[in-house]
CSV table of C-alpha atoms and ligand atoms in Angstrom, one decimal:
chain,number,residue,atom,x,y,z
A,1,MET,CA,-19.9,-3.5,-38.7
A,2,ASP,CA,-18.2,-0.4,-37.3
A,3,ALA,CA,-20.8,1.7,-35.2
A,4,SER,CA,-19.6,4.8,-36.9
A,5,THR,CA,-21.1,3.7,-40.3
A,6,SER,CA,-24.5,2.7,-39.0
A,7,SER,CA,-27.3,5.4,-38.8
A,8,PRO,CA,-26.3,8.7,-37.2
A,9,THR,CA,-26.8,9.1,-33.5
A,10,PRO,CA,-26.2,12.3,-31.5
A,11,ALA,CA,-23.1,10.7,-30.4
A,12,SER,CA,-21.9,9.8,-33.7
A,13,THR,CA,-22.7,13.2,-35.3
A,14,LEU,CA,-20.8,14.9,-32.5
A,15,LEU,CA,-17.7,12.3,-33.0
A,16,GLN,CA,-17.8,13.2,-36.6
A,17,SER,CA,-17.7,16.8,-36.2
A,18,GLN,CA,-14.7,16.2,-33.7
A,19,ARG,CA,-13.0,13.8,-36.2
A,20,ALA,CA,-13.1,16.5,-38.8
A,21,PHE,CA,-11.9,19.2,-36.5
A,22,PHE,CA,-8.9,17.1,-35.5
A,23,ALA,CA,-8.1,15.9,-39.0
A,24,GLY,CA,-7.9,19.6,-40.0
A,25,GLY,CA,-4.8,19.8,-37.8
A,26,ALA,CA,-6.0,22.9,-35.7
A,27,THR,CA,-5.0,21.1,-32.4
A,28,ARG,CA,-1.4,20.2,-33.4
A,29,PRO,CA,0.3,23.6,-32.8
A,30,VAL,CA,1.4,24.1,-29.2
A,31,ALA,CA,0.2,27.6,-29.4
A,32,PHE,CA,-3.5,26.6,-30.0
A,33,ARG,CA,-3.2,24.2,-27.0
A,34,ARG,CA,-2.0,26.9,-24.8
A,35,GLN,CA,-4.8,29.3,-25.9
A,36,ALA,CA,-7.3,26.3,-25.2
A,37,LEU,CA,-5.9,25.9,-21.7
A,38,GLN,CA,-5.9,29.7,-20.9
A,39,ARG,CA,-9.6,30.0,-22.1
A,40,LEU,CA,-10.4,27.0,-19.9
A,41,ARG,CA,-8.5,28.7,-17.0
A,42,ALA,CA,-10.4,32.0,-17.8
A,43,ALA,CA,-13.8,30.2,-17.8
A,44,VAL,CA,-13.0,28.4,-14.5
A,45,VAL,CA,-12.3,31.6,-12.7
A,46,ALA,CA,-15.3,33.5,-14.1
A,47,HIS,CA,-17.7,30.4,-13.0
A,48,GLU,CA,-16.0,30.0,-9.5
A,49,ALA,CA,-18.9,31.1,-7.4
A,50,ASP,CA,-21.2,29.1,-9.7
A,51,LEU,CA,-19.1,26.1,-9.2
A,52,LEU,CA,-19.0,26.2,-5.5
A,53,ALA,CA,-22.7,26.7,-5.3
A,54,ALA,CA,-23.2,23.7,-7.5
A,55,LEU,CA,-20.9,21.5,-5.4
A,56,ARG,CA,-22.7,22.8,-2.4
A,57,ALA,CA,-26.0,21.7,-4.0
A,58,ASP,CA,-24.8,18.4,-5.0
A,59,LEU,CA,-22.8,17.3,-2.0
A,60,GLY,CA,-23.1,19.8,0.5
A,61,ARG,CA,-19.5,20.7,0.0
A,62,PRO,CA,-18.0,23.3,2.4
A,63,GLU,CA,-16.6,26.1,0.3
A,64,ALA,CA,-12.9,25.9,1.6
A,65,GLU,CA,-13.0,22.1,0.9
A,66,ALA,CA,-14.6,22.4,-2.4
A,67,TYR,CA,-12.2,25.3,-3.7
A,68,ALA,CA,-9.1,23.3,-2.4
A,69,SER,CA,-10.0,20.0,-4.1
A,70,GLU,CA,-12.1,21.0,-7.0
A,71,VAL,CA,-11.7,24.7,-8.4
A,72,GLY,CA,-8.1,25.4,-6.7
A,73,PHE,CA,-6.9,22.0,-7.9
A,74,VAL,CA,-7.9,22.3,-11.3
A,75,LEU,CA,-6.4,25.9,-11.5
A,76,GLY,CA,-3.1,24.5,-10.0
A,77,GLU,CA,-3.0,21.6,-12.7
A,78,LEU,CA,-3.5,24.2,-15.5
A,79,ASP,CA,-0.9,26.5,-14.3
A,80,PHE,CA,1.7,23.6,-13.8
A,81,THR,CA,1.0,22.3,-17.3
A,82,LEU,CA,1.0,25.8,-18.8
A,83,ARG,CA,4.5,26.5,-17.5
A,84,ARG,CA,5.9,23.2,-19.0
A,85,LEU,CA,3.9,22.4,-22.0
A,86,ASP,CA,6.4,23.5,-24.6
A,87,GLY,CA,9.0,21.3,-23.1
A,88,TRP,CA,6.8,18.3,-23.0
A,89,ALA,CA,5.4,18.6,-26.5
A,90,ARG,CA,8.8,19.1,-28.1
A,91,PRO,CA,10.2,16.0,-29.8
A,92,ARG,CA,12.8,14.3,-27.4
A,93,ARG,CA,16.2,13.0,-28.8
A,94,GLU,CA,17.5,9.9,-27.5
A,95,ARG,CA,20.8,8.1,-28.0
A,96,THR,CA,21.2,5.9,-31.1
A,97,PRO,CA,23.3,2.6,-31.2
A,98,MET,CA,26.2,2.7,-33.6
A,99,LEU,CA,24.4,-0.3,-35.6
A,100,LEU,CA,21.9,2.4,-37.0
A,101,PHE,CA,24.7,4.7,-38.0
A,102,PRO,CA,24.0,7.4,-39.6
A,103,ALA,CA,20.7,8.0,-37.8
A,104,THR,CA,19.3,10.0,-34.9
A,105,SER,CA,16.3,8.8,-32.6
A,106,TRP,CA,13.5,10.7,-31.4
A,107,ILE,CA,10.2,10.4,-29.4
A,108,HIS,CA,7.4,12.6,-30.8
A,109,PRO,CA,4.4,12.9,-28.5
A,110,GLU,CA,1.4,12.7,-30.9
A,111,PRO,CA,-2.2,13.4,-29.9
A,112,TYR,CA,-4.5,10.3,-30.0
A,113,GLY,CA,-7.3,12.3,-31.7
A,114,CYS,CA,-10.8,12.0,-30.1
A,115,THR,CA,-10.8,11.2,-26.6
A,116,LEU,CA,-13.6,10.4,-24.2
A,117,VAL,CA,-13.5,11.4,-20.4
A,118,ILE,CA,-16.3,9.8,-18.2
A,119,GLY,CA,-16.4,11.1,-14.8
A,120,PRO,CA,-17.9,10.1,-11.4
A,121,TRP,CA,-20.2,12.4,-8.9
A,122,ASN,CA,-17.7,12.5,-5.8
A,123,TYR,CA,-15.3,15.3,-7.1
A,124,PRO,CA,-17.5,15.9,-10.1
A,125,MET,CA,-15.5,19.1,-11.3
A,126,GLN,CA,-11.9,17.9,-10.6
A,127,LEU,CA,-12.1,14.5,-11.9
A,128,LEU,CA,-13.5,15.7,-15.3
A,129,LEU,CA,-11.4,18.8,-15.8
A,130,VAL,CA,-8.0,17.5,-14.6
A,131,PRO,CA,-8.1,14.7,-17.3
A,132,LEU,CA,-9.4,17.4,-19.9
A,133,VAL,CA,-6.2,19.5,-19.1
A,134,GLY,CA,-4.0,16.7,-20.1
A,135,ALA,CA,-6.1,15.8,-23.1
A,136,LEU,CA,-6.1,19.3,-24.3
A,137,ALA,CA,-2.4,19.7,-23.5
A,138,ALA,CA,-1.7,16.7,-25.7
A,139,GLY,CA,-3.6,18.1,-28.8
A,140,ASN,CA,-6.9,16.0,-28.4
A,141,CYS,CA,-10.5,16.8,-29.2
A,142,VAL,CA,-12.5,15.7,-26.1
A,143,VAL,CA,-16.1,14.4,-25.2
A,144,LEU,CA,-16.7,14.9,-21.6
A,145,LYS,CA,-19.4,12.9,-19.8
A,146,PRO,CA,-20.2,14.1,-16.3
A,147,SER,CA,-22.0,12.0,-13.9
A,148,GLU,CA,-25.7,12.4,-13.6
A,149,LEU,CA,-25.7,12.0,-9.9
A,150,ALA,CA,-24.1,15.5,-9.4
A,151,PRO,CA,-26.4,17.3,-11.9
A,152,HIS,CA,-25.6,20.9,-10.7
A,153,THR,CA,-22.1,20.6,-11.2
A,154,ALA,CA,-22.5,18.8,-14.5
A,155,GLU,CA,-24.6,21.7,-15.7
A,156,ALA,CA,-21.7,24.2,-14.3
A,157,VAL,CA,-19.1,22.2,-16.4
A,158,ALA,CA,-21.3,22.2,-19.2
A,159,ARG,CA,-21.6,26.1,-19.1
A,160,ILE,CA,-17.9,26.4,-18.6
A,161,VAL,CA,-16.9,24.2,-21.6
A,162,ALA,CA,-19.8,25.9,-23.9
A,163,GLN,CA,-18.1,29.4,-23.1
A,164,ALA,CA,-14.5,28.2,-23.7
A,165,PHE,CA,-14.9,25.8,-26.7
A,166,ASP,CA,-16.1,25.0,-30.0
A,167,PRO,CA,-18.1,21.8,-29.4
A,168,ALA,CA,-16.1,20.4,-32.5
A,169,HIS,CA,-13.2,20.7,-30.0
A,170,VAL,CA,-14.5,20.0,-26.7
A,171,ALA,CA,-18.1,19.0,-25.8
A,172,VAL,CA,-20.2,18.0,-22.9
A,173,VAL,CA,-22.6,15.0,-23.2
A,174,GLN,CA,-25.0,14.7,-20.3
A,175,GLY,CA,-27.1,11.7,-19.0
A,176,GLY,CA,-26.7,8.4,-17.2
A,177,ALA,CA,-25.9,4.7,-18.4
A,178,GLU,CA,-27.7,5.3,-21.7
A,179,ALA,CA,-25.6,8.2,-22.6
A,180,VAL,CA,-22.5,6.3,-21.7
A,181,THR,CA,-23.6,3.2,-23.9
A,182,ASP,CA,-24.3,5.5,-26.7
A,183,LEU,CA,-20.9,7.1,-26.6
A,184,LEU,CA,-19.0,3.8,-26.1
A,185,ALA,CA,-20.7,2.4,-29.5
A,186,GLN,CA,-18.5,4.9,-31.1
A,187,ARG,CA,-14.9,4.4,-31.9
A,188,PHE,CA,-12.7,6.8,-29.8
A,189,ASP,CA,-8.9,7.1,-29.9
A,190,TYR,CA,-8.6,7.0,-26.1
A,191,ILE,CA,-11.0,6.5,-23.1
A,192,PHE,CA,-10.3,7.9,-19.7
A,193,TYR,CA,-12.9,6.4,-17.2
A,194,THR,CA,-13.1,7.4,-13.5
A,195,GLY,CA,-15.5,5.2,-11.5
A,196,GLY,CA,-16.5,2.1,-9.8
A,197,PRO,CA,-15.1,-1.2,-11.0
A,198,ARG,CA,-18.5,-2.6,-12.0
A,199,VAL,CA,-19.0,0.0,-14.8
A,200,GLY,CA,-15.1,0.0,-15.4
A,201,ARG,CA,-15.4,-3.5,-16.7
A,202,ILE,CA,-18.2,-2.4,-19.1
A,203,VAL,CA,-16.0,0.3,-20.4
A,204,MET,CA,-13.1,-1.9,-20.8
A,205,GLY,CA,-15.3,-4.4,-22.7
A,206,ALA,CA,-16.6,-1.6,-25.1
A,207,ALA,CA,-12.9,-0.2,-25.5
A,208,ALA,CA,-11.7,-3.8,-26.4
A,209,ARG,CA,-14.2,-4.0,-29.2
A,210,PHE,CA,-12.3,-1.2,-31.2
A,211,LEU,CA,-8.9,-2.1,-29.4
A,212,THR,CA,-9.2,1.6,-27.9
A,213,PRO,CA,-6.3,2.2,-25.4
A,214,LEU,CA,-7.8,3.4,-21.9
A,215,THR,CA,-7.2,4.4,-18.4
A,216,LEU,CA,-9.2,3.1,-15.6
A,217,GLU,CA,-9.3,5.1,-12.4
A,218,LEU,CA,-11.2,2.9,-10.1
A,219,GLY,CA,-11.6,2.4,-6.2
A,220,GLY,CA,-11.4,-0.1,-3.7
A,221,LYS,CA,-10.7,-0.7,0.2
A,222,SER,CA,-7.7,1.4,1.0
A,223,PRO,CA,-6.1,0.1,4.3
A,224,CYS,CA,-4.6,2.5,6.9
A,225,ILE,CA,-2.2,0.5,9.1
A,226,VAL,CA,-1.1,2.2,12.7
A,227,ASP,CA,1.7,0.4,14.3
A,228,ALA,CA,2.6,0.8,18.2
A,229,SER,CA,5.2,3.4,17.5
A,230,ALA,CA,3.1,5.8,15.6
A,231,ASP,CA,2.6,9.4,16.6
A,232,LEU,CA,-1.1,8.8,17.7
A,233,GLY,CA,-2.0,12.6,17.8
A,234,VAL,CA,-0.8,13.1,14.3
A,235,ALA,CA,-2.4,9.8,13.1
A,236,ALA,CA,-5.8,10.7,14.5
A,237,ARG,CA,-5.9,13.9,12.9
A,238,ARG,CA,-4.6,12.9,9.5
A,239,ILE,CA,-6.8,9.8,9.2
A,240,ALA,CA,-9.8,11.9,10.3
A,241,TRP,CA,-9.1,14.6,7.9
A,242,GLY,CA,-8.5,12.0,4.9
A,243,LYS,CA,-11.6,9.9,5.8
A,244,PHE,CA,-14.2,12.5,6.6
A,245,MET,CA,-13.7,15.2,4.0
A,246,ASN,CA,-16.5,15.2,1.4
A,247,ALA,CA,-18.2,12.9,4.0
A,248,GLY,CA,-15.9,10.0,3.1
A,249,GLN,CA,-16.9,10.0,-0.5
A,250,THR,CA,-13.2,10.1,-1.7
A,251,CYS,CA,-11.6,7.5,-3.8
A,252,VAL,CA,-8.3,7.5,-1.7
A,253,ALA,CA,-9.9,8.0,1.6
A,254,PRO,CA,-8.7,5.5,4.2
A,255,ASP,CA,-11.4,2.8,3.9
A,256,TYR,CA,-10.4,1.1,7.3
A,257,VAL,CA,-7.8,1.3,10.0
A,258,LEU,CA,-5.8,-1.6,11.0
A,259,ALA,CA,-4.1,-0.7,14.4
A,260,HIS,CA,-1.8,-2.5,16.6
A,261,GLN,CA,-3.7,-4.2,19.6
A,262,SER,CA,-1.6,-2.0,22.1
A,263,ILE,CA,-2.8,1.4,20.7
A,264,ARG,CA,-6.2,0.6,19.2
A,265,ALA,CA,-8.4,1.8,22.0
A,266,GLU,CA,-6.3,4.9,22.4
A,267,LEU,CA,-6.4,5.7,18.6
A,268,VAL,CA,-10.2,5.2,18.6
A,269,ARG,CA,-10.6,7.6,21.6
A,270,ARG,CA,-8.2,10.2,19.9
A,271,ILE,CA,-10.1,10.1,16.4
A,272,GLY,CA,-13.3,10.7,18.3
A,273,GLU,CA,-11.7,13.7,20.2
A,274,VAL,CA,-10.4,14.9,16.7
A,275,LEU,CA,-13.8,14.8,15.2
A,276,ARG,CA,-15.6,16.7,17.9
A,277,GLY,CA,-12.7,19.5,17.2
A,278,PHE,CA,-13.5,19.3,13.7
A,279,TYR,CA,-17.2,19.4,13.4
A,280,GLY,CA,-18.3,20.3,17.1
A,281,GLU,CA,-20.8,18.2,19.3
A,282,ASP,CA,-23.3,18.1,16.6
A,283,PRO,CA,-21.6,17.7,13.1
A,284,LYS,CA,-25.1,18.0,11.4
A,285,ARG,CA,-24.9,21.7,12.2
A,286,SER,CA,-21.3,22.0,11.0
A,287,PRO,CA,-20.8,24.2,8.0
A,288,ASP,CA,-17.6,22.1,7.3
A,289,TYR,CA,-19.3,18.6,7.0
A,290,GLY,CA,-20.7,17.2,3.7
A,291,ARG,CA,-23.7,15.2,2.9
A,292,ILE,CA,-24.4,11.8,1.1
A,293,VAL,CA,-24.9,12.1,-2.8
A,294,ASP,CA,-28.3,10.3,-2.9
A,295,ALA,CA,-30.9,8.3,-1.1
A,296,HIS,CA,-29.5,5.0,-2.6
A,297,HIS,CA,-25.9,5.8,-1.2
A,298,PHE,CA,-27.6,6.9,2.2
A,299,ASP,CA,-29.5,3.5,2.6
A,300,ARG,CA,-26.2,1.5,1.3
A,301,LEU,CA,-24.3,3.1,4.0
A,302,ALA,CA,-26.9,3.3,6.8
A,303,ALA,CA,-27.0,-0.5,6.6
A,304,LEU,CA,-23.2,-0.8,7.3
A,305,LEU,CA,-23.7,1.0,10.7
A,306,HIS,CA,-24.5,-2.3,12.4
A,307,SER,CA,-20.9,-3.8,11.9
A,308,GLY,CA,-19.0,-3.7,15.2
A,309,ARG,CA,-19.7,-1.2,18.0
A,310,VAL,CA,-20.3,2.3,17.3
A,311,ALA,CA,-17.5,4.1,19.1
A,312,CYS,CA,-18.5,7.7,17.9
A,313,GLY,CA,-21.1,9.1,15.6
A,314,GLY,CA,-23.7,6.6,14.2
A,315,THR,CA,-26.6,9.0,13.8
A,316,THR,CA,-28.3,9.6,10.6
A,317,ASP,CA,-31.1,11.6,9.1
A,318,ARG,CA,-32.4,10.3,5.6
A,319,GLU,CA,-34.2,13.6,4.8
A,320,THR,CA,-31.3,15.7,4.7
A,321,ARG,CA,-28.7,12.6,3.6
A,322,TYR,CA,-26.8,13.2,6.7
A,323,ILE,CA,-24.7,10.4,8.3
A,324,ALA,CA,-22.6,11.6,11.4
A,325,PRO,CA,-18.8,10.9,11.2
A,326,THR,CA,-18.7,7.4,12.5
A,327,VAL,CA,-16.0,5.2,14.0
A,328,LEU,CA,-16.7,1.6,14.2
A,329,ASP,CA,-14.6,-0.3,16.7
A,330,ASP,CA,-14.3,-4.1,17.4
A,331,VAL,CA,-14.9,-4.9,13.6
A,332,GLN,CA,-14.0,-8.2,12.2
A,333,TRP,CA,-12.8,-9.1,8.8
A,334,ASP,CA,-16.3,-10.8,7.8
A,335,ASP,CA,-18.4,-8.0,8.9
A,336,ALA,CA,-20.7,-6.3,6.3
A,337,VAL,CA,-18.7,-3.2,6.4
A,338,MET,CA,-15.5,-5.0,5.4
A,339,GLN,CA,-16.9,-6.5,2.2
A,340,ASP,CA,-16.7,-3.6,-0.4
A,341,GLU,CA,-15.4,-0.2,-0.8
A,342,ILE,CA,-17.5,1.9,2.0
A,343,PHE,CA,-17.3,5.4,0.2
A,344,GLY,CA,-18.9,7.2,2.9
A,345,PRO,CA,-18.4,8.6,6.5
A,346,ILE,CA,-17.8,5.2,8.4
A,347,LEU,CA,-14.4,4.3,9.7
A,348,PRO,CA,-14.1,0.6,10.9
A,349,VAL,CA,-11.1,0.0,13.1
A,350,LEU,CA,-9.7,-3.5,13.3
A,351,GLU,CA,-6.8,-4.7,15.4
A,352,TYR,CA,-3.6,-6.8,14.6
A,353,GLU,CA,-1.1,-8.5,16.8
A,354,THR,CA,2.0,-8.7,14.6
A,355,LEU,CA,2.9,-6.8,11.3
A,356,ASP,CA,3.1,-10.2,9.5
A,357,GLU,CA,-0.4,-10.8,10.4
A,358,ALA,CA,-1.5,-7.2,9.2
A,359,ILE,CA,0.4,-7.5,5.9
A,360,ALA,CA,-1.1,-11.1,5.5
A,361,GLN,CA,-4.6,-9.8,5.7
A,362,VAL,CA,-4.2,-6.9,3.3
A,363,ARG,CA,-2.3,-9.1,0.9
A,364,ALA,CA,-5.2,-11.5,0.6
A,365,ARG,CA,-7.4,-8.9,-0.8
A,366,PRO,CA,-7.4,-7.0,-4.1
A,367,LYS,CA,-4.6,-4.4,-4.6
A,368,PRO,CA,-5.8,-1.1,-3.2
A,369,LEU,CA,-5.9,2.4,-4.8
A,370,ALA,CA,-4.0,3.8,-1.7
A,371,LEU,CA,-2.0,2.5,1.2
A,372,TYR,CA,-1.3,4.3,4.4
A,373,VAL,CA,1.0,3.5,7.1
A,374,PHE,CA,1.6,5.3,10.3
A,375,SER,CA,4.8,4.4,12.0
A,376,ALA,CA,8.0,6.1,13.6
A,377,GLU,CA,10.0,3.1,12.5
A,378,ARG,CA,11.8,3.1,9.2
A,379,ALA,CA,12.1,-0.6,9.0
A,380,ALA,CA,8.1,-1.0,9.4
A,381,GLN,CA,7.4,1.5,6.9
A,382,ASP,CA,9.7,0.0,4.4
A,383,ARG,CA,8.3,-3.4,5.0
A,384,VAL,CA,4.9,-2.3,4.4
A,385,LEU,CA,5.8,-0.6,1.1
A,386,ALA,CA,7.7,-3.5,-0.1
A,387,GLU,CA,5.3,-6.3,0.7
A,388,LEU,CA,1.9,-4.6,-0.1
A,389,PRO,CA,1.2,-3.3,-3.7
A,390,SER,CA,-1.2,-0.3,-4.1
A,391,GLY,CA,-1.8,2.4,-6.5
A,392,GLY,CA,-0.2,5.1,-4.5
A,393,ALA,CA,1.0,5.3,-0.8
A,394,CYS,CA,1.6,7.7,2.1
A,395,VAL,CA,3.9,7.2,5.1
A,396,ASN,CA,2.4,8.9,8.0
A,397,ASP,CA,-0.2,10.8,6.1
A,398,THR,CA,-3.2,10.2,4.0
A,399,VAL,CA,-4.6,11.4,0.6
A,400,THR,CA,-1.7,14.0,0.0
A,401,HIS,CA,0.1,11.9,-2.6
A,402,LEU,CA,-2.4,13.0,-5.2
A,403,ALA,CA,-1.7,16.6,-4.5
A,404,ASN,CA,1.7,16.6,-6.0
A,405,PRO,CA,1.4,17.1,-9.8
A,406,ARG,CA,4.9,15.5,-10.2
A,407,LEU,CA,3.7,12.2,-8.9
A,408,PRO,CA,1.6,9.8,-11.2
A,409,PHE,CA,-2.0,9.4,-9.6
A,410,GLY,CA,-3.7,5.9,-10.3
A,411,GLY,CA,-4.4,2.4,-9.4
A,412,VAL,CA,-3.1,-1.2,-9.9
A,413,GLY,CA,-4.8,-4.3,-10.4
A,414,ASP,CA,-8.4,-4.1,-9.3
A,415,SER,CA,-8.2,-0.2,-8.4
A,416,GLY,CA,-7.2,0.7,-12.0
A,417,LEU,CA,-5.0,0.9,-15.0
A,418,GLY,CA,-2.8,4.0,-16.0
A,419,GLY,CA,-2.1,7.1,-14.1
A,420,TYR,CA,-2.2,10.9,-14.6
A,421,HIS,CA,-1.5,14.4,-13.3
A,422,GLY,CA,1.0,17.0,-14.5
A,423,ARG,CA,3.3,15.5,-17.2
A,424,HIS,CA,1.9,11.9,-16.6
A,425,SER,CA,-1.5,13.3,-17.8
A,426,PHE,CA,0.2,14.8,-21.0
A,427,GLU,CA,1.8,11.4,-21.7
A,428,THR,CA,-1.3,9.4,-20.9
A,429,PHE,CA,-3.2,11.4,-23.5
A,430,SER,CA,-0.3,11.2,-26.0
A,431,HIS,CA,1.2,8.4,-28.2
A,432,LEU,CA,4.8,8.4,-27.8
A,433,ARG,CA,5.8,7.7,-31.4
A,434,ALA,CA,9.4,6.2,-31.9
A,435,VAL,CA,11.1,8.1,-35.0
A,436,VAL,CA,14.3,7.3,-36.6
A,437,ARG,CA,15.8,9.8,-39.0
A,438,SER,CA,18.5,8.4,-41.3
A,439,GLY,CA,21.1,9.9,-43.4
A,440,THR,CA,21.5,8.5,-47.0
A,441,TRP,CA,25.2,9.3,-47.5
A,442,PHE,CA,26.3,6.0,-45.9
A,443,ASP,CA,24.5,2.5,-46.3
A,444,LEU,CA,26.1,-0.6,-44.6
A,445,ALA,CA,26.2,-3.1,-47.3
A,446,ALA,CA,26.6,-6.0,-44.5
A,447,LYS,CA,23.1,-5.7,-43.5
A,448,TYR,CA,21.4,-6.7,-46.9
A,449,PRO,CA,21.1,-10.2,-48.3
A,450,PRO,CA,22.7,-12.2,-49.5
A,451,TYR,CA,24.3,-12.3,-45.8
A,452,ARG,CA,28.0,-12.8,-46.0
A,453,LEU,CA,29.2,-11.9,-42.6
A,454,PRO,CA,29.9,-15.2,-40.7
A,455,LEU,CA,27.8,-15.6,-37.5
A,456,SER,CA,31.0,-15.5,-35.4
A,457,VAL,CA,31.7,-12.0,-36.7
A,458,LEU,CA,28.1,-10.8,-36.4
A,459,ARG,CA,27.9,-11.7,-32.8
A,460,LYS,CA,31.0,-9.5,-32.2
A,461,VAL,CA,29.7,-6.6,-34.3
A,462,MET,CA,26.3,-6.6,-32.6
A,463,ALA,CA,27.7,-6.8,-29.0
A,464,TRP,CA,30.2,-3.9,-29.9
A,465,LEU,CA,28.0,-1.8,-31.7
A,466,GLY,CA,24.6,-2.5,-30.2
B,1,NAD,P1,-20.1,4.8,-11.4
B,1,NAD,O1,-19.2,3.6,-11.9
B,1,NAD,O2,-21.4,4.4,-10.8
B,1,NAD,O3,-20.2,5.9,-12.4
B,1,NAD,C1,-19.2,6.5,-13.2
B,1,NAD,C2,-19.8,6.9,-14.5
B,1,NAD,O4,-20.1,5.9,-15.1
B,1,NAD,C3,-20.9,7.9,-14.4
B,1,NAD,O5,-20.6,9.0,-15.4
B,1,NAD,C4,-22.1,7.1,-14.9
B,1,NAD,O6,-22.9,7.8,-15.5
B,1,NAD,C5,-21.5,5.9,-15.7
B,1,NAD,N1,-22.4,4.8,-15.7
B,1,NAD,C6,-23.1,4.3,-14.6
B,1,NAD,N2,-23.7,3.1,-14.8
B,1,NAD,C7,-23.3,2.8,-16.1
B,1,NAD,C8,-23.6,1.5,-17.0
B,1,NAD,N3,-24.3,0.7,-16.6
B,1,NAD,N4,-23.0,1.7,-18.2
B,1,NAD,C9,-22.3,2.6,-18.6
B,1,NAD,N5,-21.9,3.8,-17.7
B,1,NAD,C10,-22.4,3.8,-16.7
B,1,NAD,O7,-18.9,5.4,-10.2
B,1,NAD,P2,-19.5,6.5,-9.2
B,1,NAD,O8,-20.3,5.7,-8.3
B,1,NAD,O9,-19.9,8.0,-9.8
B,1,NAD,O10,-18.1,6.6,-8.5
B,1,NAD,C11,-17.8,5.8,-7.3
B,1,NAD,C12,-16.5,4.9,-7.7
B,1,NAD,O11,-15.5,5.5,-8.3
B,1,NAD,C13,-15.9,4.4,-6.5
B,1,NAD,O12,-15.6,3.2,-6.5
B,1,NAD,C14,-14.7,5.4,-6.2
B,1,NAD,O13,-13.5,4.7,-5.5
B,1,NAD,C15,-14.2,5.5,-7.9
B,1,NAD,N6,-13.4,6.6,-8.0
B,1,NAD,C16,-12.2,6.3,-8.3
B,1,NAD,C17,-11.4,7.6,-8.4
B,1,NAD,C18,-9.9,7.5,-8.9
B,1,NAD,O14,-9.3,8.5,-9.3
B,1,NAD,N7,-9.4,6.4,-9.1
B,1,NAD,C19,-11.8,9.0,-8.3
B,1,NAD,C20,-13.3,9.1,-7.8
B,1,NAD,C21,-13.9,7.8,-7.7
């Protein structure tokens, strides 16, 4: 039986009201969508201080970092979308084969209807509101489910949404696994999930029940290869920045470094030096360094500090959920820290002798969300890109591929399914409907039975006019 026909739950009642809202057609005009995006923009701007305080409370986020990666990031996505939405939403004309004469062919982006966006705790505002921008731009109703592990930000997002929207258009449902289970029992028209692969499988299983299309934004161990030709000063800074922002709790953070044996020791030394420059001698007192989200993740991470040899950092304080930015040297592939995504401020460094060996090691593991290569040699950069699949990649940088809204952001294989940002978000939340409009003043008799055209002629006609 369809869950939506069984006894009403809070989730089914909410969805029913959103279905009615969508069916009424209010979300279809582009003018309505623009107004919705503008209201969201105004509410985010009005709640900026509230959001920054919530991010500090949940994750100890420094203000500049929280603004750049959450509040400012969402405003950037809103502005990018508002400037281009009219063009994206317009039906696009495509060429029509002569065989279909007299017709024209179109792609009509259509909203799916009622969509569900499930977010994680690590960038708890951005990873809910950037998908929301795409869902609204495409003309959908949206249920947002923030992570219960970032409760202050979840509350702030709920206040923003309540200020800007009718709950029949956009609503926030709070809670943990039970809330998600309750929501997934409903028939949504699209599901957008960001989080770990374990829950990703649960979400995909639930979506399969209704054949609901979905996006999965997952994680994994993103490698960072540094060869002997790399500019080690730049590599050390860019690796340390990508790894230790948000205390390493970033889905595209370099998970581990794979360094050529001739430069490994020097790179480790330089990363240590960079970290002292970033956060001082005692990073615990730095206003620019974050904290681990909760005790469970703290304990999980503290246990990983025993892999290899601590080259830098290594200290912890459970009370304040502090783990020093740590570099582990002499790490081996079978060490505990190399088994799962680290998702914290611990950077293992392994060494390789030949690029063949480095590529073979990475290829033997699941496809990562991000891949980084530092090298001065174009041939080496191209080989790594050609031979190692990943969701996204940077050459001589980390993380920045997600900051260009013109590029699709997403994983592949174990790191996810689908992509978003900018126009890619709009298309993710739209069904691209094929429409042929045909004239009636001409109707080719030869296409109807009884078929009289000899096969030898049909072959030629199809080759000419197809
Ligand atoms: P998570 O999978 O634990 O939780 C994500 C969401 O799932 C939360 O809203 C949570 O309430 C819900 N949930 C938890 N247990 C559930 C269950 N049993 N049934 C149904 N729903 C459940 O993920 P997380 O710990 O919040 O995030 C960390 C992971 O997310 C990492 O793997 C990271 O790489 C990944 N991530 C990916 C991206 C990306 O854009 N690809 C971004 C951020 C994080």
